[in-house]
Amino acid sequence: MIQTFRQFGTLLGLIAIMIFFTAQLPGTFLTARNLINISQQVSMLAVVAFAMTIVMVMRDFDLSVGSMASLSGITAAMLFTLGFPVWQATGIALLVGVAGGLINGILVAYVGILPFVATLGTLTVYSGLAFFISDGRTIFGRDIPAGFSGYARSGPALDAIGLEGLRLPALTLTALAVLAAVWLLLEQTNFGRRLYAIGGNTEAARLAGIRVRRLKLAAFALTGLGAAGAGLMYAARVASANPTQGAGLMLDAIAAVFLGMTMGREGEPHVLATLVGVLILGILDNGLTQMQVDSYIREMLIGAIVLLAVATSSLGRRS
């Protein structure tokens, strides 16, 4: 019974949160329009959290994802101002994310710096770089092409299923595509199984012939790519870019992965469990905003929920 509660407690928590907001916000919370809105709101966080899951499978983490998202968004916006077409600017911005991830991977896997120290250092470097190339200003208005910002407002119409006037946002579809890709990568390929082996016991994995350094490098590069993608999604949604745009993504992404880890028997990260963590954070944000609760109370609540979930999981595992 205790084991079952530990494994499904986070999922039950999500259901309890939805019941609470449905009771407190009748007629506005549990509506198709609001649920679609939530899916769009959490799509950027979801992409970062799914990408973060890849490195956390190895018991590593990446503190630079928020700065990486800001840097990629700024890079694309600056290229727009120089007349680059959308596909070239976004492609280069994604490559910037991959390069940032590779630098993290080299520092961790080849130089031997602890992930916390290495990515804390690159967090400040990437953040400073975003300020440097943008001169600290927000890029918006005519500098952002309609073809770029229009992507965030597009999506297939849902009239055929009785939801007149509603669309399934392209940002939501993008997040679902990333979820499927990361799930396939981690759960259905040798690459993913080797990452889990590294997370289980790095030395044993090395003795078994797994190329630990190379895999760590690839994992950090993929996380950088995910952070860059989230940065572009954010910039497209608000039709602007600034050097601090992705600042809040890092802590929420780690919190989402930790919430998901409480659902595993061995406390391992799994991307579908990370999705539950993302939904908890997104629904809390949406519900508390509708109830006009101050943002600092939301932050306290999220911190308390993460601590409660992880502590319950840890105590349950000991028993």
XYZ file of C-alpha atoms in Angstrom:
319
model
C 0.000 0.000 0.000
C 2.800 2.406 0.944
C 4.729 1.439 -2.179
C 1.672 2.031 -4.362
C 1.031 5.428 -2.769
C 4.694 6.383 -3.243
C 4.613 5.396 -6.894
C 1.323 7.021 -7.792
C 1.202 9.777 -5.148
C 2.361 12.450 -7.608
C -0.275 11.411 -10.148
C -2.925 11.466 -7.427
C -1.637 14.898 -6.460
C -2.203 16.107 -10.024
C -5.776 14.804 -9.952
C -6.368 16.420 -6.540
C -5.083 19.787 -7.838
C -7.448 19.578 -10.829
C -10.406 18.730 -8.571
C -9.526 21.676 -6.294
C -9.370 24.215 -9.124
C -12.497 22.797 -10.757
C -14.372 23.360 -7.492
C -12.874 26.833 -6.914
C -13.229 28.024 -10.521
C -16.469 26.525 -11.830
C -17.154 27.405 -15.421
C -13.652 28.698 -16.204
C -11.036 26.094 -15.223
C -12.227 22.795 -16.662
C -13.171 24.139 -20.071
C -11.751 23.157 -23.450
C -10.488 26.687 -24.062
C -8.638 26.836 -20.737
C -7.157 23.338 -21.073
C -5.869 24.204 -24.546
C -4.489 27.431 -23.117
C -2.670 25.455 -20.391
C -1.183 23.125 -22.996
C 0.192 26.147 -24.855
C 1.457 27.833 -21.680
C 3.452 24.770 -20.575
C 4.803 23.841 -24.010
C 8.112 25.752 -23.604
C 8.691 24.404 -20.104
C 7.774 20.925 -21.345
C 10.403 20.974 -24.108
C 13.128 22.101 -21.672
C 12.066 19.544 -19.051
C 11.989 16.694 -21.587
C 15.487 17.683 -22.740
C 16.649 18.004 -19.125
C 15.447 14.437 -18.508
C 18.094 13.189 -20.966
C 21.002 14.373 -18.812
C 19.287 13.642 -15.501
C 18.978 9.995 -16.565
C 22.769 9.949 -16.084
C 22.393 11.621 -12.644
C 23.768 14.822 -14.188
C 21.915 18.085 -14.723
C 22.250 21.274 -16.727
C 21.794 24.610 -14.990
C 22.423 26.579 -18.193
C 19.211 25.666 -20.058
C 17.464 28.953 -19.212
C 20.401 31.067 -20.396
C 20.722 28.844 -23.450
C 17.055 29.459 -24.301
C 17.541 33.228 -23.944
C 20.710 33.166 -26.046
C 19.061 31.200 -28.847
C 16.032 33.486 -28.935
C 18.268 36.570 -29.028
C 20.456 34.999 -31.718
C 17.472 34.384 -33.975
C 16.083 37.880 -33.343
C 19.424 39.552 -34.111
C 19.683 37.587 -37.341
C 16.168 38.723 -38.257
C 17.318 42.334 -37.883
C 20.157 41.566 -40.307
C 17.734 40.292 -42.917
C 18.215 36.554 -42.522
C 15.216 34.449 -43.570
C 13.323 32.634 -40.824
C 14.636 29.173 -41.647
C 18.271 30.291 -41.620
C 17.983 32.330 -38.417
C 16.176 29.581 -36.496
C 18.578 26.939 -37.840
C 21.597 28.938 -36.661
C 19.919 29.557 -33.275
C 19.375 25.803 -32.838
C 23.039 25.199 -33.722
C 23.994 27.726 -31.036
C 22.078 25.573 -28.555
C 23.849 22.421 -29.734
C 27.222 24.179 -29.460
C 26.406 25.335 -25.938
C 25.425 21.787 -24.989
C 28.634 20.410 -26.492
C 30.678 22.850 -24.418
C 28.850 21.646 -21.298
C 29.464 18.036 -22.321
C 33.187 18.618 -22.901
C 33.570 20.340 -19.528
C 31.760 17.515 -17.717
C 32.861 14.421 -19.641
C 36.364 15.279 -20.813
C 37.642 18.018 -18.476
C 36.037 16.331 -15.457
C 34.278 19.323 -13.903
C 31.224 18.513 -11.793
C 27.997 19.258 -13.732
C 26.837 21.726 -11.087
C 30.022 23.806 -11.354
C 30.417 23.464 -15.135
C 26.850 24.415 -16.040
C 26.706 27.135 -13.375
C 29.717 28.688 -15.083
C 28.276 28.380 -18.576
C 24.947 29.743 -17.281
C 26.647 33.057 -16.563
C 28.664 32.944 -19.801
C 25.603 32.303 -22.004
C 23.571 34.903 -20.125
C 26.322 37.491 -20.543
C 26.685 36.585 -24.198
C 22.952 37.169 -24.766
C 23.296 40.653 -23.234
C 26.456 41.316 -25.270
C 25.085 40.500 -28.703
C 21.761 42.284 -28.075
C 23.272 45.233 -26.191
C 20.797 44.437 -23.442
C 17.742 45.497 -25.423
C 14.487 43.770 -26.263
C 13.968 43.036 -29.951
C 10.347 43.248 -31.041
C 7.928 44.810 -33.474
C 8.853 44.891 -37.151
C 12.193 43.196 -36.436
C 10.314 39.934 -35.750
C 8.981 38.457 -39.041
C 5.313 37.558 -39.178
C 6.293 34.126 -40.471
C 8.108 33.473 -37.204
C 5.591 34.834 -34.681
C 2.697 33.466 -36.740
C 3.896 29.932 -36.065
C 2.966 30.305 -32.376
C -0.566 31.398 -33.291
C -1.156 28.672 -35.837
C -2.556 25.184 -35.420
C -5.248 22.901 -36.783
C -8.848 23.947 -36.199
C -10.902 21.805 -33.834
C -14.300 22.611 -35.368
C -14.632 19.036 -36.637
C -14.780 17.678 -33.063
C -17.310 20.237 -31.868
C -14.894 22.839 -30.476
C -15.971 25.765 -32.619
C -13.444 28.556 -32.963
C -10.639 26.710 -31.158
C -7.282 25.535 -32.506
C -4.769 23.022 -31.222
C -1.719 25.312 -30.880
C 1.366 24.551 -32.933
C 3.419 25.038 -29.755
C 1.482 22.200 -28.107
C 2.020 19.953 -31.118
C 5.748 20.778 -31.045
C 5.987 19.829 -27.365
C 4.150 16.545 -28.055
C 6.558 15.787 -30.920
C 9.544 16.397 -28.623
C 7.925 14.187 -25.968
C 7.567 11.347 -28.483
C 11.141 11.786 -29.734
C 12.665 11.774 -26.235
C 10.523 8.796 -25.191
C 11.697 6.821 -28.223
C 15.291 7.848 -27.613
C 15.395 6.966 -23.916
C 13.043 3.995 -23.732
C 13.362 2.267 -27.096
C 17.003 2.601 -28.210
C 20.392 1.296 -27.111
C 21.463 4.909 -26.692
C 18.829 5.441 -23.997
C 19.524 2.141 -22.255
C 23.230 3.049 -22.062
C 22.373 6.412 -20.526
C 20.343 4.611 -17.841
C 23.296 2.262 -17.308
C 25.589 5.248 -16.776
C 23.105 6.685 -14.294
C 22.932 3.376 -12.442
C 26.688 2.938 -12.053
C 29.100 4.929 -14.179
C 32.149 2.807 -13.424
C 30.303 -0.450 -14.111
C 29.046 1.011 -17.383
C 32.592 1.989 -18.340
C 33.906 -1.520 -17.519
C 31.086 -3.002 -19.610
C 32.479 -1.195 -22.640
C 30.062 1.721 -22.779
C 31.693 4.877 -24.109
C 30.648 7.044 -21.204
C 32.331 10.277 -22.276
C 30.944 10.185 -25.796
C 27.430 9.467 -24.576
C 27.580 12.246 -21.989
C 28.701 14.635 -24.728
C 25.771 13.608 -26.927
C 23.292 13.879 -24.048
C 24.373 17.427 -23.168
C 24.225 18.412 -26.847
C 20.632 17.154 -27.070
C 19.718 19.081 -23.921
C 21.219 22.218 -25.466
C 19.174 21.618 -28.604
C 15.992 21.294 -26.540
C 16.751 24.495 -24.618
C 17.359 26.359 -27.878
C 14.089 25.062 -29.291
C 12.216 26.239 -26.196
C 13.857 29.662 -26.513
C 12.630 29.981 -30.090
C 9.141 28.856 -29.090
C 9.074 31.510 -26.363
C 10.276 34.231 -28.716
C 7.672 33.232 -31.313
C 4.867 33.238 -28.753
C 5.543 36.753 -27.458
C 6.885 38.024 -30.820
C 9.967 39.436 -29.125
C 13.274 38.401 -27.582
C 15.277 39.702 -24.646
C 18.382 38.450 -22.796
C 16.453 37.263 -19.713
C 13.523 35.599 -21.468
C 14.355 32.034 -20.426
C 15.536 32.802 -16.910
C 12.651 31.039 -15.172
C 12.814 27.841 -17.188
C 15.754 26.157 -15.448
C 14.331 25.781 -11.939
C 10.871 24.792 -13.173
C 12.381 22.182 -15.524
C 14.424 20.596 -12.727
C 11.372 20.688 -10.442
C 9.277 18.931 -13.114
C 11.853 16.163 -13.549
C 12.150 15.695 -9.772
C 8.360 15.478 -9.456
C 8.345 12.834 -12.177
C 11.181 10.912 -10.504
C 8.978 10.324 -7.447
C 6.835 8.020 -9.627
C 9.622 5.572 -10.454
C 10.388 2.530 -8.320
C 14.101 3.313 -8.374
C 13.726 7.078 -8.531
C 14.917 7.192 -12.155
C 13.783 9.976 -14.497
C 11.350 8.943 -17.241
C 10.057 11.432 -19.745
C 6.381 10.448 -19.402
C 6.679 10.987 -15.642
C 8.334 14.343 -16.351
C 5.183 15.241 -18.303
C 3.152 14.751 -15.100
C 5.528 17.115 -13.302
C 5.161 19.696 -16.065
C 1.358 19.460 -15.902
C 1.359 19.928 -12.125
C 3.417 23.111 -12.431
C 1.405 24.404 -15.380
C -1.995 23.732 -13.833
C -0.918 25.302 -10.539
C 0.263 28.375 -12.403
C -2.937 28.662 -14.410
C -5.284 28.034 -11.483
C -3.490 30.353 -9.050
C -3.350 33.099 -11.680
C -7.113 32.821 -12.207
C -7.593 32.999 -8.437
C -5.408 36.146 -8.453
C -2.869 34.632 -6.049
C 0.415 36.546 -5.896
C 3.366 35.078 -7.814
C 5.570 34.747 -4.707
C 2.937 32.523 -3.066
C 2.958 30.357 -6.204
C 6.716 29.993 -5.904
C 6.425 29.001 -2.240
C 3.725 26.466 -3.073
C 5.748 24.906 -5.897
C 8.835 24.642 -3.704
C 6.816 23.059 -0.897
C 5.149 20.580 -3.280
C 8.493 19.494 -4.766
C 9.987 19.018 -1.302
C 6.916 17.094 -0.087
C 6.891 14.814 -3.140
C 10.614 14.062 -3.015
C 10.582 13.547 0.772
C 7.595 11.190 0.547
C 9.330 9.235 -2.205
C 12.576 9.033 -0.242
C 10.860 7.874 2.953
C 8.792 5.338 1.030
C 11.914 3.929 -0.625
C 13.626 3.463 2.748
C 10.646 1.555 4.134
